[in-house]
Structures are given as structure tokens and as C-alpha cells.
mmCIF file of C-alpha atoms in Angstrom:
data_model
loop_
_atom_site.group_PDB
_atom_site.id
_atom_site.type_symbol
_atom_site.label_atom_id
_atom_site.label_comp_id
_atom_site.label_asym_id
_atom_site.label_seq_id
_atom_site.Cartn_x
_atom_site.Cartn_y
_atom_site.Cartn_z
ATOM 1 C CA UNK A 1 -19.801 17.061 106.192
ATOM 2 C CA UNK A 2 -20.684 20.575 107.347
ATOM 3 C CA UNK A 3 -18.363 23.583 107.205
ATOM 4 C CA UNK A 4 -17.076 23.203 110.767
ATOM 5 C CA UNK A 5 -16.318 19.519 110.305
ATOM 6 C CA UNK A 6 -14.509 20.296 107.051
ATOM 7 C CA UNK A 7 -12.442 22.988 108.759
ATOM 8 C CA UNK A 8 -11.538 20.681 111.638
ATOM 9 C CA UNK A 9 -10.460 17.960 109.218
ATOM 10 C CA UNK A 10 -8.208 20.417 107.368
ATOM 11 C CA UNK A 11 -6.644 21.536 110.638
ATOM 12 C CA UNK A 12 -6.137 17.916 111.732
ATOM 13 C CA UNK A 13 -4.355 17.127 108.458
ATOM 14 C CA UNK A 14 -2.035 20.100 108.857
ATOM 15 C CA UNK A 15 -1.300 19.156 112.475
ATOM 16 C CA UNK A 16 -0.512 15.632 111.286
ATOM 17 C CA UNK A 17 1.949 17.079 108.766
ATOM 18 C CA UNK A 18 3.695 18.963 111.556
ATOM 19 C CA UNK A 19 3.888 15.855 113.703
ATOM 20 C CA UNK A 20 5.425 13.897 110.823
ATOM 21 C CA UNK A 21 7.967 16.646 110.203
ATOM 22 C CA UNK A 22 8.783 16.955 113.896
ATOM 23 C CA UNK A 23 9.535 13.242 114.036
ATOM 24 C CA UNK A 24 11.927 13.532 111.101
ATOM 25 C CA UNK A 25 14.071 16.298 112.610
ATOM 26 C CA UNK A 26 17.621 15.153 113.051
ATOM 27 C CA UNK A 27 21.181 15.709 111.934
ATOM 28 C CA UNK A 28 20.128 17.816 108.948
ATOM 29 C CA UNK A 29 18.586 20.433 111.185
ATOM 30 C CA UNK A 30 21.661 20.494 113.432
ATOM 31 C CA UNK A 31 23.885 21.026 110.392
ATOM 32 C CA UNK A 32 21.619 23.779 109.059
ATOM 33 C CA UNK A 33 21.843 25.657 112.355
ATOM 34 C CA UNK A 34 25.632 25.338 112.418
ATOM 35 C CA UNK A 35 25.940 26.417 108.784
ATOM 36 C CA UNK A 36 23.823 29.530 109.245
ATOM 37 C CA UNK A 37 25.462 30.397 112.565
ATOM 38 C CA UNK A 38 28.894 30.303 110.907
ATOM 39 C CA UNK A 39 27.711 32.319 107.898
ATOM 40 C CA UNK A 40 29.721 35.513 107.434
ATOM 41 C CA UNK A 41 27.192 37.043 105.079
ATOM 42 C CA UNK A 42 23.446 36.756 104.622
ATOM 43 C CA UNK A 43 20.958 33.909 104.368
ATOM 44 C CA UNK A 44 19.518 34.255 100.868
ATOM 45 C CA UNK A 45 16.097 32.617 100.797
ATOM 46 C CA UNK A 46 14.671 31.622 97.425
ATOM 47 C CA UNK A 47 11.732 29.768 95.917
ATOM 48 C CA UNK A 48 8.716 30.153 93.630
ATOM 49 C CA UNK A 49 4.948 29.951 94.018
ATOM 50 C CA UNK A 50 3.463 29.240 97.449
ATOM 51 C CA UNK A 51 6.819 27.942 98.707
ATOM 52 C CA UNK A 52 8.287 31.267 97.642
ATOM 53 C CA UNK A 53 5.726 33.159 99.704
ATOM 54 C CA UNK A 54 6.651 31.044 102.716
ATOM 55 C CA UNK A 55 10.297 31.777 101.970
ATOM 56 C CA UNK A 56 9.630 35.515 102.161
ATOM 57 C CA UNK A 57 8.212 35.083 105.646
ATOM 58 C CA UNK A 58 11.099 32.869 106.776
ATOM 59 C CA UNK A 59 13.583 35.453 105.515
ATOM 60 C CA UNK A 60 11.736 38.192 107.395
ATOM 61 C CA UNK A 61 11.746 36.118 110.596
ATOM 62 C CA UNK A 62 15.463 35.422 110.294
ATOM 63 C CA UNK A 63 16.238 39.111 109.771
ATOM 64 C CA UNK A 64 14.004 40.271 112.617
ATOM 65 C CA UNK A 65 15.617 37.858 115.072
ATOM 66 C CA UNK A 66 19.226 38.788 114.388
ATOM 67 C CA UNK A 67 20.188 36.630 111.377
ATOM 68 C CA UNK A 68 20.918 38.769 108.283
ATOM 69 C CA UNK A 69 18.698 37.571 105.473
ATOM 70 C CA UNK A 70 17.062 38.688 102.251
ATOM 71 C CA UNK A 71 14.644 37.233 99.759
ATOM 72 C CA UNK A 72 15.438 36.408 96.122
ATOM 73 C CA UNK A 73 12.829 35.119 93.667
ATOM 74 C CA UNK A 74 14.188 32.057 91.906
ATOM 75 C CA UNK A 75 13.014 33.196 88.461
ATOM 76 C CA UNK A 76 14.271 36.768 88.859
ATOM 77 C CA UNK A 77 17.593 35.320 89.999
ATOM 78 C CA UNK A 78 18.088 34.006 86.473
ATOM 79 C CA UNK A 79 17.610 37.524 85.136
ATOM 80 C CA UNK A 80 20.153 39.431 87.197
ATOM 81 C CA UNK A 81 19.119 39.060 90.829
ATOM 82 C CA UNK A 82 21.710 36.331 91.289
ATOM 83 C CA UNK A 83 24.154 39.214 91.652
ATOM 84 C CA UNK A 84 22.805 39.627 95.185
ATOM 85 C CA UNK A 85 24.452 36.367 96.239
ATOM 86 C CA UNK A 86 28.004 36.573 97.613
ATOM 87 C CA UNK A 87 30.442 33.742 98.364
ATOM 88 C CA UNK A 88 30.104 34.333 102.113
ATOM 89 C CA UNK A 89 26.305 33.835 101.975
ATOM 90 C CA UNK A 90 24.203 30.734 102.555
ATOM 91 C CA UNK A 91 21.270 29.946 100.262
ATOM 92 C CA UNK A 92 18.077 28.434 101.673
ATOM 93 C CA UNK A 93 15.952 27.096 98.811
ATOM 94 C CA UNK A 94 12.323 26.049 99.290
ATOM 95 C CA UNK A 95 10.559 23.566 97.016
ATOM 96 C CA UNK A 96 8.265 20.785 98.159
ATOM 97 C CA UNK A 97 8.887 18.747 95.009
ATOM 98 C CA UNK A 98 12.533 19.767 94.731
ATOM 99 C CA UNK A 99 12.049 20.059 90.975
ATOM 100 C CA UNK A 100 10.781 23.636 90.467
ATOM 101 C CA UNK A 101 12.627 26.522 88.766
ATOM 102 C CA UNK A 102 14.872 26.646 91.821
ATOM 103 C CA UNK A 103 16.945 23.789 90.371
ATOM 104 C CA UNK A 104 17.947 26.012 87.446
ATOM 105 C CA UNK A 105 20.040 28.036 89.892
ATOM 106 C CA UNK A 106 22.145 25.056 90.933
ATOM 107 C CA UNK A 107 24.972 25.455 88.361
ATOM 108 C CA UNK A 108 25.394 29.150 89.235
ATOM 109 C CA UNK A 109 25.372 28.495 92.954
ATOM 110 C CA UNK A 110 27.982 25.801 92.471
ATOM 111 C CA UNK A 111 30.246 28.254 90.611
ATOM 112 C CA UNK A 112 29.842 30.748 93.456
ATOM 113 C CA UNK A 113 30.771 28.035 95.991
ATOM 114 C CA UNK A 114 27.769 29.070 98.099
ATOM 115 C CA UNK A 115 26.489 26.493 100.630
ATOM 116 C CA UNK A 116 22.937 25.367 99.847
ATOM 117 C CA UNK A 117 20.266 24.279 102.311
ATOM 118 C CA UNK A 118 17.265 22.585 100.696
ATOM 119 C CA UNK A 119 13.894 22.750 102.456
ATOM 120 C CA UNK A 120 11.864 20.106 100.655
ATOM 121 C CA UNK A 121 9.512 17.173 100.951
ATOM 122 C CA UNK A 122 11.505 15.016 98.576
ATOM 123 C CA UNK A 123 14.968 14.088 99.905
ATOM 124 C CA UNK A 124 15.745 12.279 96.635
ATOM 125 C CA UNK A 125 14.921 15.269 94.410
ATOM 126 C CA UNK A 126 17.332 17.194 92.217
ATOM 127 C CA UNK A 127 17.398 20.095 94.689
ATOM 128 C CA UNK A 128 18.112 17.834 97.656
ATOM 129 C CA UNK A 129 20.851 15.882 95.856
ATOM 130 C CA UNK A 130 22.794 19.088 95.163
ATOM 131 C CA UNK A 131 22.398 20.587 98.640
ATOM 132 C CA UNK A 132 24.937 20.490 101.436
ATOM 133 C CA UNK A 133 22.096 20.165 103.945
ATOM 134 C CA UNK A 134 18.551 18.877 103.504
ATOM 135 C CA UNK A 135 15.655 19.909 105.749
ATOM 136 C CA UNK A 136 13.101 17.212 105.004
ATOM 137 C CA UNK A 137 9.436 17.933 105.842
ATOM 138 C CA UNK A 138 8.419 14.474 104.664
ATOM 139 C CA UNK A 139 5.803 13.455 102.112
ATOM 140 C CA UNK A 140 2.871 15.083 103.857
ATOM 141 C CA UNK A 141 -0.760 14.841 102.776
ATOM 142 C CA UNK A 142 -2.058 18.166 101.515
ATOM 143 C CA UNK A 143 -5.215 19.347 103.267
ATOM 144 C CA UNK A 144 -6.736 20.379 99.946
ATOM 145 C CA UNK A 145 -9.742 18.114 99.078
ATOM 146 C CA UNK A 146 -8.019 17.307 95.776
ATOM 147 C CA UNK A 147 -4.667 16.843 97.466
ATOM 148 C CA UNK A 148 -3.177 19.424 95.092
ATOM 149 C CA UNK A 149 -3.162 22.944 96.554
ATOM 150 C CA UNK A 150 -0.099 23.551 98.757
ATOM 151 C CA UNK A 151 -1.439 23.607 102.305
ATOM 152 C CA UNK A 152 -0.001 21.048 104.711
ATOM 153 C CA UNK A 153 3.366 21.261 102.948
ATOM 154 C CA UNK A 154 3.584 25.053 103.154
ATOM 155 C CA UNK A 155 2.526 24.979 106.804
ATOM 156 C CA UNK A 156 5.312 22.497 107.516
ATOM 157 C CA UNK A 157 7.827 24.685 105.673
ATOM 158 C CA UNK A 158 6.737 27.756 107.601
ATOM 159 C CA UNK A 159 7.024 26.021 110.966
ATOM 160 C CA UNK A 160 10.401 24.497 110.134
ATOM 161 C CA UNK A 161 11.616 27.945 109.052
ATOM 162 C CA UNK A 162 10.437 29.366 112.367
ATOM 163 C CA UNK A 163 12.228 26.551 114.173
ATOM 164 C CA UNK A 164 15.468 27.376 112.358
ATOM 165 C CA UNK A 165 15.233 31.144 112.965
ATOM 166 C CA UNK A 166 14.232 30.869 116.606
ATOM 167 C CA UNK A 167 16.813 28.196 117.411
ATOM 168 C CA UNK A 168 19.448 30.600 116.099
ATOM 169 C CA UNK A 169 17.807 33.386 118.105
ATOM 170 C CA UNK A 170 18.052 31.319 121.291
ATOM 171 C CA UNK A 171 21.626 30.277 120.509
ATOM 172 C CA UNK A 172 22.710 33.927 120.180
ATOM 173 C CA UNK A 173 21.086 34.755 123.533
ATOM 174 C CA UNK A 174 19.819 38.105 122.342
ATOM 175 C CA UNK A 175 18.415 40.401 125.008
ATOM 176 C CA UNK A 176 14.987 42.063 124.884
ATOM 177 C CA UNK A 177 16.620 45.375 123.980
ATOM 178 C CA UNK A 178 18.444 43.697 121.078
ATOM 179 C CA UNK A 179 15.120 42.407 119.806
ATOM 180 C CA UNK A 180 13.603 45.882 120.181
ATOM 181 C CA UNK A 181 16.349 47.300 117.960
ATOM 182 C CA UNK A 182 15.080 45.163 115.076
ATOM 183 C CA UNK A 183 11.478 46.241 115.791
ATOM 184 C CA UNK A 184 11.637 50.012 116.311
ATOM 185 C CA UNK A 185 8.091 50.484 115.047
ATOM 186 C CA UNK A 186 4.851 49.060 116.315
ATOM 187 C CA UNK A 187 3.910 47.507 119.609
ATOM 188 C CA UNK A 188 6.927 45.184 119.786
ATOM 189 C CA UNK A 189 9.392 48.022 119.749
ATOM 190 C CA UNK A 190 7.404 50.250 122.080
ATOM 191 C CA UNK A 191 7.139 47.522 124.704
ATOM 192 C CA UNK A 192 10.897 47.054 124.874
ATOM 193 C CA UNK A 193 12.354 50.568 124.594
ATOM 194 C CA UNK A 194 14.187 51.613 127.743
ATOM 195 C CA UNK A 195 13.705 54.941 129.494
ATOM 196 C CA UNK A 196 17.346 55.951 128.974
ATOM 197 C CA UNK A 197 16.830 55.782 125.205
ATOM 198 C CA UNK A 198 14.138 58.451 125.065
ATOM 199 C CA UNK A 199 14.357 60.466 128.301
ATOM 200 C CA UNK A 200 15.013 64.206 128.221
ATOM 201 C CA UNK A 201 18.555 65.122 129.161
ATOM 202 C CA UNK A 202 20.704 68.161 129.763
ATOM 203 C CA UNK A 203 18.883 71.478 129.438
ATOM 204 C CA UNK A 204 15.648 69.590 128.734
ATOM 205 C CA UNK A 205 15.911 68.016 132.187
ATOM 206 C CA UNK A 206 15.727 71.060 134.525
ATOM 207 C CA UNK A 207 17.389 70.559 137.920
ATOM 208 C CA UNK A 208 17.650 73.121 140.705
ATOM 209 C CA UNK A 209 18.532 73.281 144.384
ATOM 210 C CA UNK A 210 15.586 72.776 146.695
ATOM 211 C CA UNK A 211 16.741 75.914 148.574
ATOM 212 C CA UNK A 212 16.147 78.402 145.717
ATOM 213 C CA UNK A 213 13.012 80.524 145.517
ATOM 214 C CA UNK A 214 9.959 79.534 143.529
ATOM 215 C CA UNK A 215 10.784 82.392 141.151
ATOM 216 C CA UNK A 216 14.264 80.967 140.506
ATOM 217 C CA UNK A 217 12.875 77.451 140.036
ATOM 218 C CA UNK A 218 10.310 78.849 137.577
ATOM 219 C CA UNK A 219 13.093 80.382 135.522
ATOM 220 C CA UNK A 220 14.902 77.023 135.342
ATOM 221 C CA UNK A 221 11.807 75.033 134.393
ATOM 222 C CA UNK A 222 10.860 77.506 131.666
ATOM 223 C CA UNK A 223 14.051 76.970 129.677
ATOM 224 C CA UNK A 224 14.769 74.803 126.618
ATOM 225 C CA UNK A 225 11.884 72.573 125.646
ATOM 226 C CA UNK A 226 9.671 74.203 128.307
ATOM 227 C CA UNK A 227 9.061 70.909 130.156
ATOM 228 C CA UNK A 228 6.976 72.641 132.830
ATOM 229 C CA UNK A 229 8.672 70.806 135.685
ATOM 230 C CA UNK A 230 11.896 70.871 137.671
ATOM 231 C CA UNK A 231 13.680 68.230 139.745
ATOM 232 C CA UNK A 232 14.885 69.563 143.094
ATOM 233 C CA UNK A 233 18.013 68.276 144.771
ATOM 234 C CA UNK A 234 19.904 68.572 148.055
ATOM 235 C CA UNK A 235 23.538 69.533 148.532
ATOM 236 C CA UNK A 236 24.674 66.088 147.331
ATOM 237 C CA UNK A 237 22.636 66.347 144.122
ATOM 238 C CA UNK A 238 20.140 63.714 145.294
ATOM 239 C CA UNK A 239 16.533 64.192 144.264
ATOM 240 C CA UNK A 240 14.386 65.368 147.181
ATOM 241 C CA UNK A 241 11.418 66.955 145.442
ATOM 242 C CA UNK A 242 9.584 67.861 142.252
ATOM 243 C CA UNK A 243 7.778 71.019 141.224
ATOM 244 C CA UNK A 244 5.520 71.518 138.195
ATOM 245 C CA UNK A 245 3.707 74.370 136.516
ATOM 246 C CA UNK A 246 0.493 72.773 137.784
ATOM 247 C CA UNK A 247 1.784 73.182 141.345
ATOM 248 C CA UNK A 248 2.586 76.820 140.570
ATOM 249 C CA UNK A 249 -0.884 77.572 139.224
ATOM 250 C CA UNK A 250 -2.532 76.165 142.326
ATOM 251 C CA UNK A 251 -0.235 78.165 144.604
ATOM 252 C CA UNK A 252 -0.851 81.400 142.701
ATOM 253 C CA UNK A 253 -4.599 80.872 142.992
ATOM 254 C CA UNK A 254 -4.312 80.271 146.741
ATOM 255 C CA UNK A 255 -1.578 82.719 147.845
ATOM 256 C CA UNK A 256 -1.013 85.118 144.967
ATOM 257 C CA UNK A 257 2.304 86.397 143.604
ATOM 258 C CA UNK A 258 3.998 86.422 147.007
ATOM 259 C CA UNK A 259 4.510 82.671 146.673
ATOM 260 C CA UNK A 260 7.219 83.413 144.112
ATOM 261 C CA UNK A 261 9.537 84.536 146.903
ATOM 262 C CA UNK A 262 9.085 81.451 149.061
ATOM 263 C CA UNK A 263 11.624 78.632 149.119
ATOM 264 C CA UNK A 264 10.605 75.982 146.635
ATOM 265 C CA UNK A 265 11.469 73.364 149.283
ATOM 266 C CA UNK A 266 8.425 74.523 151.249
ATOM 267 C CA UNK A 267 5.956 74.014 148.393
ATOM 268 C CA UNK A 268 7.482 71.172 146.324
ATOM 269 C CA UNK A 269 6.220 67.596 146.202
ATOM 270 C CA UNK A 270 8.706 65.794 148.486
ATOM 271 C CA UNK A 271 9.867 62.267 147.688
ATOM 272 C CA UNK A 272 8.266 62.239 144.233
ATOM 273 C CA UNK A 273 7.578 59.125 142.231
ATOM 274 C CA UNK A 274 10.551 58.243 140.046
ATOM 275 C CA UNK A 275 11.588 55.747 137.424
ATOM 276 C CA UNK A 276 14.957 54.113 136.755
ATOM 277 C CA UNK A 277 16.737 54.858 133.503
ATOM 278 C CA UNK A 278 16.922 51.081 132.954
ATOM 279 C CA UNK A 279 13.143 50.675 133.231
ATOM 280 C CA UNK A 280 11.014 50.112 130.151
ATOM 281 C CA UNK A 281 9.228 53.134 128.717
ATOM 282 C CA UNK A 282 5.974 51.172 128.913
ATOM 283 C CA UNK A 283 6.429 50.942 132.691
ATOM 284 C CA UNK A 284 7.022 54.706 132.916
ATOM 285 C CA UNK A 285 3.899 55.329 130.869
ATOM 286 C CA UNK A 286 1.834 53.113 133.175
ATOM 287 C CA UNK A 287 2.990 55.238 136.121
ATOM 288 C CA UNK A 288 2.067 58.462 134.320
ATOM 289 C CA UNK A 289 -1.355 57.031 133.502
ATOM 290 C CA UNK A 290 -2.107 55.355 136.828
ATOM 291 C CA UNK A 291 -1.043 58.310 138.960
ATOM 292 C CA UNK A 292 -2.425 60.897 136.534
ATOM 293 C CA UNK A 293 0.779 62.886 136.262
ATOM 294 C CA UNK A 294 2.426 64.486 133.228
ATOM 295 C CA UNK A 295 6.120 64.213 134.145
ATOM 296 C CA UNK A 296 8.306 61.685 135.875
ATOM 297 C CA UNK A 297 11.898 62.220 137.087
ATOM 298 C CA UNK A 298 14.429 59.609 135.975
ATOM 299 C CA UNK A 299 17.078 58.720 138.573
ATOM 300 C CA UNK A 300 20.292 56.732 138.592
ATOM 301 C CA UNK A 301 21.325 54.226 141.248
ATOM 302 C CA UNK A 302 22.441 56.998 143.609
ATOM 303 C CA UNK A 303 19.187 58.919 143.329
ATOM 304 C CA UNK A 304 20.512 61.690 141.089
ATOM 305 C CA UNK A 305 18.003 63.061 138.558
ATOM 306 C CA UNK A 306 19.546 62.144 135.202
ATOM 307 C CA UNK A 307 16.523 62.637 132.991
ATOM 308 C CA UNK A 308 12.865 63.430 132.646
ATOM 309 C CA UNK A 309 10.004 61.553 131.034
ATOM 310 C CA UNK A 310 7.017 63.587 129.855
ATOM 311 C CA UNK A 311 3.683 62.159 128.762
ATOM 312 C CA UNK A 312 4.360 63.820 125.401
ATOM 313 C CA UNK A 313 7.373 61.547 124.976
ATOM 314 C CA UNK A 314 5.111 58.488 124.943
ATOM 315 C CA UNK A 315 2.856 60.124 122.364
ATOM 316 C CA UNK A 316 5.941 60.743 120.229
ATOM 317 C CA UNK A 317 6.901 57.085 120.528
ATOM 318 C CA UNK A 318 3.387 56.063 119.503
ATOM 319 C CA UNK A 319 3.829 58.148 116.352
ATOM 320 C CA UNK A 320 7.302 56.710 115.746
ATOM 321 C CA UNK A 321 9.087 59.994 116.424
ATOM 322 C CA UNK A 322 11.312 58.632 119.184
ATOM 323 C CA UNK A 323 12.994 55.295 118.659
ATOM 324 C CA UNK A 324 16.187 53.587 119.848
ATOM 325 C CA UNK A 325 19.184 55.065 118.067
ATOM 326 C CA UNK A 326 21.879 52.584 119.023
ATOM 327 C CA UNK A 327 22.627 49.093 117.694
ATOM 328 C CA UNK A 328 22.485 46.091 120.034
ATOM 329 C CA UNK A 329 25.721 45.018 121.662
#
């Protein structure tokens, strides 16, 4: 058997393990979802060895999808870390055999009256017998040539953990912006931040009447933050134009200083491109990039300029300097 054939056989064995586990899903999974959903505290995930490593990932997935969770090493729990467990928590213990050091926590968990979910391949094991709910992956065949190294079993645990976390995620009907709150850094967060969360407001969003002179507009746009642009409005406060320092430079080169006394309405960009405050920042950035502009007015439903997005704002987000500052609702 060559290397590719060996790899394909390993993958087939792990897929088979998933199919076996999928076929065994039933009431236990339903009860696990209900138990975690009703939990008033945190899901404490514990385990040792390779199962413990999988447990760390499951805990991280739960936490990042709206279910409070933290990891606790089963051995360290016996040396003080058990103090992290509260009566309102739920414990999710991982052990394929159901007979690892995790079982040594059972008397303490019983005293704390903490519900226990066992994720195991042995429904008759010590761990499973003492659990309120058993998530059974089945007696899968490890993909290891010796049938010893955890492989198929840990894959099954990982997938079942994902299934639990994401079922809860779907049940809670979290919105994209809620998900972004748990992922403020990296590409996930950047893709889902809304314009209203990072746009420039107040004095950093210069607004002037379209009937003032270029000189007066220049004074407004040179204020706090020096955005180098000003949104121009009519008598009703509706955006009708946009004027930037780039526009000013071109006009000065063409007409000289006398342009400063002209009405800005006569030299502004009328009907400028805009973005809604409910749009995603990524969409605003695409507009800045595609149309090769540095600023973009942000308008509300009535067309009033309520903010300003600058290309620098996106660079700040890329560096992690501007992130959502409000919890999901």
C-alpha cells in the first residue's frame, strides 16, 4: 500500500466512525442540548490526554458561539481547579474508555450537585453510569494501524462537540452581529462589524450647508480629527454633496485662491456615493477600494449624514484598533 492509499484508508475509517456515531444520535443528544440550554452558569469541559485536547476545542467552540464555557484539566481539578465549578454549571466530561482520571472527579461532582454529561465510547463505563446524560460515539475502530492511537474516536468526539455547540447556536438564533461580538479580532470579526460601530461621529463628521463658501467649508473640514472632507446638506439637512481636500487642491491649481470665495455648492461632488449605517464595514471598504475614494458619507434612512467612514478606519480595524464596543442583544 502506497502513501496515498494509506491516507485514503485512514480517512475512510474516520468517516465510518462518524457515520456510526451519527446513526446512534438520539434521546441523549436531545437531553444534552436541553441541559446546556437551561444551564445558568458555564459548561465546564474536562478530560485528559487526546480527549482532553478535543475538550479544549469543544469548550472554545461553545464559548465562541454564545454558550459560556471553560476548560478544566481533570488531573489539575484534583489539585484545586475543582474550585472553578459552581452548582449552576454543567460538566461535560470526555473519555473514550470512560475509565480515565476523569472518574476520580465523580464523588466531588456529586457533592456539588452538578449535572454531568459524559461524552464516551463506552455507555457501560464508570463515567457513563454516573452521568445524567450520555453522548455515545460508539465503539469505533481507530484509524491507527495498531488500533491504539486515538484517531477515529477523537474525530467523533470533536464532531459531536461541534454538533452540540452549533445546535445550541441555532436554537438561540444569534444574529451575525452577535457572532461578531465574540470574534472582535481576525477576519471573522472584521467581516461582520457594522458601519455604525466604527464610523466617525460628531465633530469628526464635518457637515456644512451647501450654500456656504469654499473657505467656510474648508474651516469646517479642518477641525477635530482633520478628516479632509465635509458632507454638504440642504435646508432640510439632507445630504446633497461632498467636498474633499483633494477637490480643493485641484480647484486651487485650476483657478487659484479666488475659488475660496465661491459657493461650495458650485464645486462640490453632487449626489455622492454613500453607505448606510447598518451596512457592514467590509461593504464600505469595497466601495472605497472599487471607486478609489478615501472617504464615504454615512446616511440614515432619511438621507441625513450621520457619520463618515475614512479609509484609515479600515486600516485601524485591520490592526485591531477599532472593534465593536457593545454586547449583543
